[in-house]
XYZ file of N, CA and C in Angstrom:
753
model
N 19.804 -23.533 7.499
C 18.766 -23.494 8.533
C 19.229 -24.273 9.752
N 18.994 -24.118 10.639
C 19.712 -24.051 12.416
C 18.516 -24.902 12.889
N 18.633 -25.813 13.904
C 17.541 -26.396 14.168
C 16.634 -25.372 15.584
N 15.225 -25.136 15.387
C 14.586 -24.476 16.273
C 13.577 -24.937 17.141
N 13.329 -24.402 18.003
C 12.813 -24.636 19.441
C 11.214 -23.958 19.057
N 10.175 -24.432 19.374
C 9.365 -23.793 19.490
C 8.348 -23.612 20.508
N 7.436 -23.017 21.789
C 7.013 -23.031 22.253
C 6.010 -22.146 22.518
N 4.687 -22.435 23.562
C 3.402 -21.204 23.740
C 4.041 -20.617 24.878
N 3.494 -19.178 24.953
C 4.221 -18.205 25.918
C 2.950 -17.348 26.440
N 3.203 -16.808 27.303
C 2.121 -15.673 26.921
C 2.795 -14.304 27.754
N 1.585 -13.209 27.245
C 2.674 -11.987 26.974
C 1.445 -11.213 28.042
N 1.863 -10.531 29.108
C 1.314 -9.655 29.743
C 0.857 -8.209 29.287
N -0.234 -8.048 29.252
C -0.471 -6.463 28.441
C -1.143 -5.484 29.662
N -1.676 -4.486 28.928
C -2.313 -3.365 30.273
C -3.713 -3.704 30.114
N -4.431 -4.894 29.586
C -5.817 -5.271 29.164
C -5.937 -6.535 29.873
N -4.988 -7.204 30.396
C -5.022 -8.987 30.215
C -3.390 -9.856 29.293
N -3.980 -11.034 29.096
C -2.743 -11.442 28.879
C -2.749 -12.314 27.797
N -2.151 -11.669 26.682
C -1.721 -12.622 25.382
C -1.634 -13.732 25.389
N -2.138 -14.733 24.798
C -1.062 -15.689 24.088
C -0.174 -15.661 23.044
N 0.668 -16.612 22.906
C 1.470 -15.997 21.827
C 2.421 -17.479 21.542
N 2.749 -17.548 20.397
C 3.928 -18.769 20.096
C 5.738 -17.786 20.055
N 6.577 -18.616 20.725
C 7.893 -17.946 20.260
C 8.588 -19.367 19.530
N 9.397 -18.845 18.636
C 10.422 -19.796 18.042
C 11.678 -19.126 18.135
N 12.951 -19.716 18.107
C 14.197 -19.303 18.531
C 14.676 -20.355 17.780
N 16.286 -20.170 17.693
C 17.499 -21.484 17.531
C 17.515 -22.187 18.660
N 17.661 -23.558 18.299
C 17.804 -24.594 19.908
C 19.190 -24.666 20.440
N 19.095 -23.530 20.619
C 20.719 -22.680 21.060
C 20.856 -22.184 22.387
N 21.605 -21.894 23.091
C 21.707 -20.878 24.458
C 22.271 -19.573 23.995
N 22.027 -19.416 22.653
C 22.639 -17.752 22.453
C 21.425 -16.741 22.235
N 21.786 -15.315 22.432
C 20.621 -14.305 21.924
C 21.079 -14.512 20.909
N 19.398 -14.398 20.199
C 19.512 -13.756 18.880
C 18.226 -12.428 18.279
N 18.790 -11.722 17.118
C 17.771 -10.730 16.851
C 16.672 -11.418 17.273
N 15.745 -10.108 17.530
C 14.236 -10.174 18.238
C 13.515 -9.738 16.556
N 11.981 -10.477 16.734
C 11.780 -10.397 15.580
C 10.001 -10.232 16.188
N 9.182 -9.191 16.166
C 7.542 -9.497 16.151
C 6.911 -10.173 15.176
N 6.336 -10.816 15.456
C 5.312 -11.045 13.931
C 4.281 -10.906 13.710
N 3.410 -10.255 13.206
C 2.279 -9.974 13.338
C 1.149 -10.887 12.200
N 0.219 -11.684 12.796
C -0.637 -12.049 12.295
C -1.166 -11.640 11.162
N -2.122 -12.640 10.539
C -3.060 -11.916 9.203
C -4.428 -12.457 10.176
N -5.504 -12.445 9.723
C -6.776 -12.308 10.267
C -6.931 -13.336 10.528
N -6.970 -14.701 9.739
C -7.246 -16.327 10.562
C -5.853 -16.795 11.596
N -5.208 -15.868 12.377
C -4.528 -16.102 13.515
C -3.487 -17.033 14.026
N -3.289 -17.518 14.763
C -2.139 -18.598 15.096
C -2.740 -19.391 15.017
N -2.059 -20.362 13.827
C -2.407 -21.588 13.461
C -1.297 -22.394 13.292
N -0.976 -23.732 12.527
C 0.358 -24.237 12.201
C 0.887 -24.124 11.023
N 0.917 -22.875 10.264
C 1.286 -22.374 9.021
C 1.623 -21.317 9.688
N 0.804 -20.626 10.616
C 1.688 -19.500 11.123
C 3.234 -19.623 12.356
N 2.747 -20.494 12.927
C 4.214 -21.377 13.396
C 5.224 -21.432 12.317
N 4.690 -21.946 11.580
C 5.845 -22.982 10.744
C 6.291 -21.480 10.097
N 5.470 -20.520 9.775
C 6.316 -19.294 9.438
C 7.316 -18.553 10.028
N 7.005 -19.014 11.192
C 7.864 -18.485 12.291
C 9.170 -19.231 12.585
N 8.893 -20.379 12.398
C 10.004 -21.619 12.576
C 11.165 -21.086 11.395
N 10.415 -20.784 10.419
C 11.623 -20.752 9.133
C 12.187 -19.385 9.739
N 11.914 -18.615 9.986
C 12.277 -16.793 10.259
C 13.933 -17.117 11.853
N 13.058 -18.459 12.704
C 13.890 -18.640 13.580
C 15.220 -19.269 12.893
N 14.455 -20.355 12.464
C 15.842 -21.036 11.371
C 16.825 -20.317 10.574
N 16.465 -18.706 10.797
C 17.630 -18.195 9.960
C 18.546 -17.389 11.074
N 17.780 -17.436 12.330
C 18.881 -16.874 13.627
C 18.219 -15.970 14.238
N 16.864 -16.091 14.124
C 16.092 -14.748 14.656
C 14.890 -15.500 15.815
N 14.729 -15.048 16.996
C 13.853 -15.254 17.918
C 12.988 -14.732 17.653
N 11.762 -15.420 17.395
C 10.149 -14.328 16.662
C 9.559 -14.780 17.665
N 8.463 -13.851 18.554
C 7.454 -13.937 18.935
C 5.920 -13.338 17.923
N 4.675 -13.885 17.811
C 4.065 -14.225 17.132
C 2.707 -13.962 18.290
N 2.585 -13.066 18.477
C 1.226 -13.245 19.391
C -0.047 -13.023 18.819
N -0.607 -13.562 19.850
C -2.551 -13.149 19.266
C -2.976 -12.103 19.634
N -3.224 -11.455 18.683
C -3.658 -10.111 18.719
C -5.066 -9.535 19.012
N -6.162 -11.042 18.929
C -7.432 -10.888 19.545
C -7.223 -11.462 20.582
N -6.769 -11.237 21.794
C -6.438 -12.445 22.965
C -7.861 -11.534 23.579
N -8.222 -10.624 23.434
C -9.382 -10.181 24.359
C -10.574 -11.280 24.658
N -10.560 -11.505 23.316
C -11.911 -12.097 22.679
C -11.738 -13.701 22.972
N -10.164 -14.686 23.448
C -10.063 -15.836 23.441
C -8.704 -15.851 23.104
N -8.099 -16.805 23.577
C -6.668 -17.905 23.002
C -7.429 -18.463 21.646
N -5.699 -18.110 21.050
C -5.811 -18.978 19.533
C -6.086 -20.995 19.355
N -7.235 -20.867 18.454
C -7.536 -20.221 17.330
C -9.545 -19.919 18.032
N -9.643 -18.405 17.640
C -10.690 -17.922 18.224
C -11.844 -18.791 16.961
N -11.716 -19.260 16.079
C -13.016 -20.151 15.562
C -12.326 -21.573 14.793
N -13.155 -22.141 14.662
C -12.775 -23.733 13.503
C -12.428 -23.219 12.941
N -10.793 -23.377 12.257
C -10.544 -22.962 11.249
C -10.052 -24.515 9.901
N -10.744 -24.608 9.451
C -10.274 -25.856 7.919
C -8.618 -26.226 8.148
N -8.400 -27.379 8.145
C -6.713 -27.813 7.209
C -6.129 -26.551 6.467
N -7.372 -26.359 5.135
C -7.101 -25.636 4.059
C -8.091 -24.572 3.975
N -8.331 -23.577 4.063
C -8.727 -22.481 3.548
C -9.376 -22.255 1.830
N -10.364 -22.705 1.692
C -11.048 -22.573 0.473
C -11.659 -21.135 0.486
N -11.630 -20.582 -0.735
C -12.381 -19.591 -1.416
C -14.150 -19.691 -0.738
N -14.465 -20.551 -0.832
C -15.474 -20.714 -0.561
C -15.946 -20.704 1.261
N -14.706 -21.301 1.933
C -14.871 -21.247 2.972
C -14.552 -19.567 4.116
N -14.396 -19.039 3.073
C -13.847 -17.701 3.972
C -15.232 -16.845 3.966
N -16.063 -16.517 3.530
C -17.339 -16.059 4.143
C -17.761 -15.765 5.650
N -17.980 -17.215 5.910
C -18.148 -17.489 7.130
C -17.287 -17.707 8.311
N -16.037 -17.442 7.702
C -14.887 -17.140 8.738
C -14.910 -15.938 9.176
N -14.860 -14.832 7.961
C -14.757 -13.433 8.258
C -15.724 -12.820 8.851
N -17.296 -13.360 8.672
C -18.422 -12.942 9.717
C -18.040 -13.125 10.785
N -17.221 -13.986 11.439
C -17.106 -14.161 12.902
C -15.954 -13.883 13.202
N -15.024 -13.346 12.039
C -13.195 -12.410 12.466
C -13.791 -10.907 12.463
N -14.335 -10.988 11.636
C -14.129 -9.687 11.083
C -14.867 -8.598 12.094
N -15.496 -8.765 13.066
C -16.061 -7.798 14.224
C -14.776 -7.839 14.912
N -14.211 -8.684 15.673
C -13.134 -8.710 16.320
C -11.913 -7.790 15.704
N -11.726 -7.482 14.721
C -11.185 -7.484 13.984
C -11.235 -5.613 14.128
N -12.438 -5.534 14.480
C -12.950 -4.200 13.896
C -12.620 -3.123 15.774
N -12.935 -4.403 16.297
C -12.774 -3.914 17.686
C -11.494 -3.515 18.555
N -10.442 -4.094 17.533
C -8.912 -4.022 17.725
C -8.558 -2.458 17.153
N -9.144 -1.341 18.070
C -9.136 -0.075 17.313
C -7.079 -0.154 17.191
N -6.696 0.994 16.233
C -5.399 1.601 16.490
C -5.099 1.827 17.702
N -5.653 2.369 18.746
C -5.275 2.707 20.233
C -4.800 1.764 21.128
N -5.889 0.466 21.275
C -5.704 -0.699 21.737
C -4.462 -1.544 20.943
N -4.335 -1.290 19.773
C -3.583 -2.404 19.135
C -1.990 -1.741 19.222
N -2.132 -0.315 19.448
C -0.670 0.143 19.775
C -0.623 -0.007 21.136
N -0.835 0.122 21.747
C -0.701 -0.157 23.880
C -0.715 -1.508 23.968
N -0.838 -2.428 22.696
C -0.092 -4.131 23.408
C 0.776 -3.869 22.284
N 1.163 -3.245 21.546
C 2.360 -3.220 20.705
C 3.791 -3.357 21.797
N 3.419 -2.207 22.678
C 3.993 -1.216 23.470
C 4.957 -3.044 24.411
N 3.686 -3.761 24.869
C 3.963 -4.792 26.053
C 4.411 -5.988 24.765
N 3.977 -5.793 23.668
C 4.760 -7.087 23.093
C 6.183 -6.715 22.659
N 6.688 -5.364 22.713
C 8.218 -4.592 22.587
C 8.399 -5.419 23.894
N 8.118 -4.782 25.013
C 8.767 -5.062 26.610
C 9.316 -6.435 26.699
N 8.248 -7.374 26.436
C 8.189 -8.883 26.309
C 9.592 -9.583 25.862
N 9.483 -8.870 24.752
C 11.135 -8.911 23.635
C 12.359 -8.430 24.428
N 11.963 -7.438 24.683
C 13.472 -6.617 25.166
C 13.738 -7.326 26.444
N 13.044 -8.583 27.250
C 13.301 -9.045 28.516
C 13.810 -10.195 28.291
N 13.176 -11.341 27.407
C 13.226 -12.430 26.625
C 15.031 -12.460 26.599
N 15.290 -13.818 27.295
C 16.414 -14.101 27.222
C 17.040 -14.640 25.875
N 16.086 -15.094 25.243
C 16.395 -15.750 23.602
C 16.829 -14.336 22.550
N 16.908 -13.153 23.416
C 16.678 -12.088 22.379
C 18.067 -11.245 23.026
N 18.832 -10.752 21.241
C 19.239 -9.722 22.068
C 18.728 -8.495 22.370
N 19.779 -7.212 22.586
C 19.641 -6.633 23.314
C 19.198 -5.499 22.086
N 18.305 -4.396 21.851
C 18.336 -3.357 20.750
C 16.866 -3.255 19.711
N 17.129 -2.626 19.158
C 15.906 -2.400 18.188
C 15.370 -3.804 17.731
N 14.009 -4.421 16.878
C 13.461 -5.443 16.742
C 13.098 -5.586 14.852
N 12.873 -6.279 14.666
C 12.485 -6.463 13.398
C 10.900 -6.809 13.524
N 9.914 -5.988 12.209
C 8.394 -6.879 12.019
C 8.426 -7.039 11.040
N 7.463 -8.212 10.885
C 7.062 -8.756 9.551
C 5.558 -8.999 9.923
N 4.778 -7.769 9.131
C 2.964 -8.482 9.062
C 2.354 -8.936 8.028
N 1.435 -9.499 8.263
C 0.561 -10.126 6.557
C -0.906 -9.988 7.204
N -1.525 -9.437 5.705
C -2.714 -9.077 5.852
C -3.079 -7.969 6.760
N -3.925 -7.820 7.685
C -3.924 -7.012 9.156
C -2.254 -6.814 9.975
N -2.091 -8.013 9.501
C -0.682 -7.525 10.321
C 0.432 -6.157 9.693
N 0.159 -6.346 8.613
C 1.095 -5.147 7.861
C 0.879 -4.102 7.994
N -1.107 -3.803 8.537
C -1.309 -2.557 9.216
C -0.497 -2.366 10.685
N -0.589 -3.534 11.421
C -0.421 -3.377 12.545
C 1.428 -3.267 12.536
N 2.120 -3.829 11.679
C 3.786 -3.444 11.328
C 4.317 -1.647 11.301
N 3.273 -1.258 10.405
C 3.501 -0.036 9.824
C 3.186 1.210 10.920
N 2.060 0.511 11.855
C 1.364 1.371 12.749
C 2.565 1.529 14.156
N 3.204 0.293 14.327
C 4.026 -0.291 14.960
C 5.534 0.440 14.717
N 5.720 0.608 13.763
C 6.936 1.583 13.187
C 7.257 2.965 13.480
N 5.625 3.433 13.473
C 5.604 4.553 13.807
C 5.357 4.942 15.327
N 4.528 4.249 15.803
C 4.238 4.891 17.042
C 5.726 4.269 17.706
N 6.592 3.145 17.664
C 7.859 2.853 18.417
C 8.931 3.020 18.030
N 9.431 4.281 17.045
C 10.395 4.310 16.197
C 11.532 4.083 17.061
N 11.718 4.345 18.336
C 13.374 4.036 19.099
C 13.458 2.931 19.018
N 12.481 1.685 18.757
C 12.599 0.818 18.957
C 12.569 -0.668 17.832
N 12.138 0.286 16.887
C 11.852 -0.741 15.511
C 13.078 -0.511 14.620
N 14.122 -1.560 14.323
C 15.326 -1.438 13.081
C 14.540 -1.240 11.646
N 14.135 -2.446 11.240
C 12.898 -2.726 10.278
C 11.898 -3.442 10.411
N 11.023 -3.011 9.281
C 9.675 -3.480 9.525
C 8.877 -3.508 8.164
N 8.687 -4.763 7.774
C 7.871 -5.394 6.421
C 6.102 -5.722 7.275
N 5.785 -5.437 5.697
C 4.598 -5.630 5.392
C 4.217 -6.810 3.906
N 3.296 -7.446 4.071
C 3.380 -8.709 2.802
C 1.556 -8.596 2.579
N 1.048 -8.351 1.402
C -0.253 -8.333 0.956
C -1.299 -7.582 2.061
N -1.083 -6.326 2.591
C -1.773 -5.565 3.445
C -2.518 -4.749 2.899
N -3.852 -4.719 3.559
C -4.910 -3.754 3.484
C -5.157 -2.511 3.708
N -5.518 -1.609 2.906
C -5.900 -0.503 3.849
C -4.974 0.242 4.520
N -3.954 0.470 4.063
C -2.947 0.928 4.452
C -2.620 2.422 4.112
N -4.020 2.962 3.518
C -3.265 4.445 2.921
C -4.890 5.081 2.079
N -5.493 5.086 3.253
C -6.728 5.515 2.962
C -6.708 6.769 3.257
N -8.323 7.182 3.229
C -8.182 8.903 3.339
C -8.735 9.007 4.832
N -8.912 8.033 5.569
C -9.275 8.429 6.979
C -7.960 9.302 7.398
N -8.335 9.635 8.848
C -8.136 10.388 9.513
C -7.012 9.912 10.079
N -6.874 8.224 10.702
C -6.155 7.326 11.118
C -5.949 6.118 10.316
N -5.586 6.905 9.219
C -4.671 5.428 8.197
C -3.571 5.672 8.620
N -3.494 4.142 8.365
C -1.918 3.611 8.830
C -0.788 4.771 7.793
N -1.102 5.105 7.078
C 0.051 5.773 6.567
C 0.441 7.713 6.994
N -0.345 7.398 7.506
C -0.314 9.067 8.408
C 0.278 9.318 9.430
N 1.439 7.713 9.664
C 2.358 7.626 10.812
C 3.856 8.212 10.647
N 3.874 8.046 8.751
C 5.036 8.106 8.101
C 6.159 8.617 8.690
N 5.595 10.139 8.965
C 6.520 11.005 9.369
C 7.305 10.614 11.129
N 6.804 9.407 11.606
C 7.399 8.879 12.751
C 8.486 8.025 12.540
N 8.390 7.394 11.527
C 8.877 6.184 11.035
C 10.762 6.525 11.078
N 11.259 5.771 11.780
C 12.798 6.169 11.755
C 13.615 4.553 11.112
N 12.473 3.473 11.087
C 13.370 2.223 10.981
C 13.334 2.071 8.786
N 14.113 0.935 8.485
C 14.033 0.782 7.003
C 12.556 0.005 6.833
N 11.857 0.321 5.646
C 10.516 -0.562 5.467
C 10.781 -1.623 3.928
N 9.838 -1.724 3.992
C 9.892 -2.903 2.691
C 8.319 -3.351 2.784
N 7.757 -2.985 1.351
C 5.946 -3.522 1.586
C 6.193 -4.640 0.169
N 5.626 -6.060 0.379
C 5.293 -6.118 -0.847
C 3.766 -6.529 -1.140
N 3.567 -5.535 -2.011
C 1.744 -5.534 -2.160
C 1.806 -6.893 -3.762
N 0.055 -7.306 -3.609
C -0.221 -8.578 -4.263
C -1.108 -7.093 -5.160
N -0.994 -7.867 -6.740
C -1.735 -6.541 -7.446
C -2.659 -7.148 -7.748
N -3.429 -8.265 -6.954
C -4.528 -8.419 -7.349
C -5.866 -8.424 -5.985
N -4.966 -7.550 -5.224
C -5.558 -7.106 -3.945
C -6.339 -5.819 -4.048
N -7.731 -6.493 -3.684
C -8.806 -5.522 -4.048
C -8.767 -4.894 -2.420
N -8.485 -4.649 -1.306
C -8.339 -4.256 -0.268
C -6.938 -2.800 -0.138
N -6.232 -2.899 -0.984
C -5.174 -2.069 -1.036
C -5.019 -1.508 -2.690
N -5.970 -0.975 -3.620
C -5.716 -0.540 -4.671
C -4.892 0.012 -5.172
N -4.437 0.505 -6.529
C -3.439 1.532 -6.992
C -3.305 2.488 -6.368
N -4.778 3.140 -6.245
C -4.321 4.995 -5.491
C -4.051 4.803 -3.756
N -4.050 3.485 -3.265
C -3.849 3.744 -2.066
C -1.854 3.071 -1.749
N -1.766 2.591 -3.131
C -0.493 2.384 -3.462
C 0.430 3.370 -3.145
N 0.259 4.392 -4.577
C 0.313 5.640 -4.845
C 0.658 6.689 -3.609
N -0.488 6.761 -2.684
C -0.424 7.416 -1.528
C 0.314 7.216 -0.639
N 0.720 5.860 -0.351
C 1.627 5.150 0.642
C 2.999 5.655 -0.284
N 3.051 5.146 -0.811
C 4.491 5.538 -1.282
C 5.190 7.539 -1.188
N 3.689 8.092 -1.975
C 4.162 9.475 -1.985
C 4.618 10.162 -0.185
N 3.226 9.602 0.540
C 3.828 9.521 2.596
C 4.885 9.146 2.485
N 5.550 8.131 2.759
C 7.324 7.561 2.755
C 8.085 8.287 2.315
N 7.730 8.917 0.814
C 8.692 10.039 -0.114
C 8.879 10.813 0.931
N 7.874 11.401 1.104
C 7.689 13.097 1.308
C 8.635 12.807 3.310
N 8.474 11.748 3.607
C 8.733 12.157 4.787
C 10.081 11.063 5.081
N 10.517 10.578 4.062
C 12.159 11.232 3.856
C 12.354 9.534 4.322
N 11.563 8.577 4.465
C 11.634 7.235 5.138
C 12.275 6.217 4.032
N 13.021 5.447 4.800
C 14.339 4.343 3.564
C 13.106 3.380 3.163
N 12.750 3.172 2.011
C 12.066 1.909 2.191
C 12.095 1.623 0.313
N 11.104 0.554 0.567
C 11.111 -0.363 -1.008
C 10.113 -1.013 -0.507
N 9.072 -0.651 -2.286
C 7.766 -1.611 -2.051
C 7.466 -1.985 -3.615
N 7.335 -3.248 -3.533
C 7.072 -3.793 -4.817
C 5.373 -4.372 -5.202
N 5.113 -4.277 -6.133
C 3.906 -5.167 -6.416
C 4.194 -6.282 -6.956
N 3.481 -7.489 -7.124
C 3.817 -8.799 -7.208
C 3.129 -9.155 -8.289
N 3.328 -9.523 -9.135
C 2.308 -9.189 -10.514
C 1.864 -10.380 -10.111
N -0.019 -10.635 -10.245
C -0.853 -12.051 -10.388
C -0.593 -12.308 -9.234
N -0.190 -11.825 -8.001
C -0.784 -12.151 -6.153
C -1.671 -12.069 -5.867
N -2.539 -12.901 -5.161
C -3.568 -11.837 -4.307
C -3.405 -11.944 -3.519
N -4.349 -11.000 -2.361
C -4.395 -10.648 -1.023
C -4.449 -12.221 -0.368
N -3.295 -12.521 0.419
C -2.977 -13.511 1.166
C -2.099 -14.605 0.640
N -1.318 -14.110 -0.566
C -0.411 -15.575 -1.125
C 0.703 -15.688 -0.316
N 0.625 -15.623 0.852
C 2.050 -16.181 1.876
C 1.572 -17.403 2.632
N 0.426 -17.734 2.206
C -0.403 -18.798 3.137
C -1.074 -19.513 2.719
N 0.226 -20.263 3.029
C -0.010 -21.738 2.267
C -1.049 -22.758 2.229
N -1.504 -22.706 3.751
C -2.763 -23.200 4.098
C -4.382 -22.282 3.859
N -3.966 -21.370 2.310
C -5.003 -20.508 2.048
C -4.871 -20.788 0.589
N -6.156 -20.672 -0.076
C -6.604 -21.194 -1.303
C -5.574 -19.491 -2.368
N -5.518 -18.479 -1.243
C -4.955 -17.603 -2.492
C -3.161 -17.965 -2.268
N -2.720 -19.185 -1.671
C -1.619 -19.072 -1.824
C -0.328 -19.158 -2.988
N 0.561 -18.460 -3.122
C 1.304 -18.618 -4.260
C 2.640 -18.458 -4.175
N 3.147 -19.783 -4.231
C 4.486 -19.822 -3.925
C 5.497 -19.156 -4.136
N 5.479 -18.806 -5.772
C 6.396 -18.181 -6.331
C 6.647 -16.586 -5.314
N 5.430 -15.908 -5.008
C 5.189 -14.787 -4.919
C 5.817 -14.870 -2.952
N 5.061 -16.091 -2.848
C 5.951 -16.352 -1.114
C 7.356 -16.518 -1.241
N 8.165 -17.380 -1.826
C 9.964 -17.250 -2.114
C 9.970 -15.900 -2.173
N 9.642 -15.517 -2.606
C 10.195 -13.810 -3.389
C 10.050 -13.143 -2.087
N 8.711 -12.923 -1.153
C 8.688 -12.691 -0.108
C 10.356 -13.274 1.127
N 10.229 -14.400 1.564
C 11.053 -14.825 2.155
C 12.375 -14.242 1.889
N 12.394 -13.839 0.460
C 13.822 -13.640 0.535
C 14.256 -12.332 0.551
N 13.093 -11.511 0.196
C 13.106 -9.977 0.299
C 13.166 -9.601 2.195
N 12.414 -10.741 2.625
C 12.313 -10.336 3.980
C 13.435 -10.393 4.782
N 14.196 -11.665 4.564
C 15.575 -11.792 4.797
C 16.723 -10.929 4.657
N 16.499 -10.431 3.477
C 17.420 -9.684 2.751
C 17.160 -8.340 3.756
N 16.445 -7.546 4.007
C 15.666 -6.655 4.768
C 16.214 -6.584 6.398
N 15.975 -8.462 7.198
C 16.877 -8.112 8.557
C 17.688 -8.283 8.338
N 18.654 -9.067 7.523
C 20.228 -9.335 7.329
C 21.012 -7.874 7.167
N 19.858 -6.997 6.588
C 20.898 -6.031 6.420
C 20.659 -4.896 8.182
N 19.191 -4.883 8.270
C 19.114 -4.092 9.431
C 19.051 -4.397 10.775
N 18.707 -6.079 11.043
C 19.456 -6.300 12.476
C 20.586 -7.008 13.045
């Protein structure tokens, strides 16, 4: 691990203007460009520090807020720690925001958080790497598809809803998808079931896309976060290193 730089940035969109954290090596060299996409309790200092380790391996991540409409991070009190008990009343006041971030809007700042990257002197020059959790793995996958010239790979870690029977599930992008994927689902994620497993995978088959998705036996929805009561280490290493393994080979 390389020692890293971290700082707030913010990212110009066709709505207004992001905030966002970047981390890099405390280097004067480019290095791979990396998005990261949030899970629903937002930029916090677990989501930094996720970012810090991703930089520490040679990769410039930008990390933006993806509700910037609604406010700069963090849009409510959020706890030290994240209790079971305390997420109720978090998600009443995420979860509209949440709802308001249609696919349309959330791909047209996709679009300006690509630009952002490809200008970014900490970055080189070429396709980008994502990594999302939770919401973000929708927004990775959605991201894959609608920017395929522009995405190498792109992970997903305990994501929702990813392969429903709407009209505009995230997995109905498949056939766009030109970069390598990698999902790893928590099997004790009541938000992403077996048959929507099932479905995601048979999309990828059928439309010919490189990827690998594992289930995590005894995860649940959100064990990459540490500062969250479902966190689980074992199941986060395994993550980290699958994710690694993933840009090392594709950027």
């Amino acid at each position: 691990m390389t020692a890293v730089r971290g700082t707030a940035v913010e990212v110009p969109t066709q709505d207004g203007v992001a905030d966002a954290y970047l981390a890099h090596p405390d280097d004067t060299a480019r290095h791979p460009a990396v998005l990261l996409y949030m899970d629903l309790f937002g930029i916090r200092p677990h989501l930094r520090g996720m970012a810090d380790r991703l930089a520490g391996a040679g990769y410039t991540v930008l990390v933006p807020n993806v509700f910037y409409r609604d406010g700069a991070a963090p849009l409510v009190e959020l706890p030290e720690f994240i209790e079971a008990g305390t997420r109720p009343d978090i998600f009443e006041k995420l979860m509209p925001i949440a709802r308001a971030l249609t696919p349309e809007l959330a791909m047209r700042d996709a679009g300006s958080y690509l630009d952002w990257l490809a200008a970014c002197p900490r970055a080189t020059d070429g396709p980008v790497g994502i990594t999302g959790y939770c919401m973000g793995a929708v927004l990775a996958l959605r991201t894959a598809g609608t920017y395929p010239e522009r995405v190498a790979a792109a992970a997903g870690f305990h994501g929702g809803n990813l392969a429903t029977e709407a009209p505009d599930s995230p997995h109905r992008v498949a056939d766009r998808v030109t970069a390598e994927l990698y999902f790893g689902h928590a099997d004790q994620d009541q938000s992403l079931p077996p048959e929507q497993i099932r479905r995601l995978e048979a999309a990828l088959d059928q439309a010919g896309v490189r990827h690998r998705a594992e289930v995590y036996t005894g995860a649940h929805h959100g064990y990459t976060q540490a500062d969250t009561s479902a966190y689980d280490a074992k199941a986060a290493e395994r993550h980290w290193t699958a994710l690694l393994d993933l840009f090392g080979r594709a950027l």
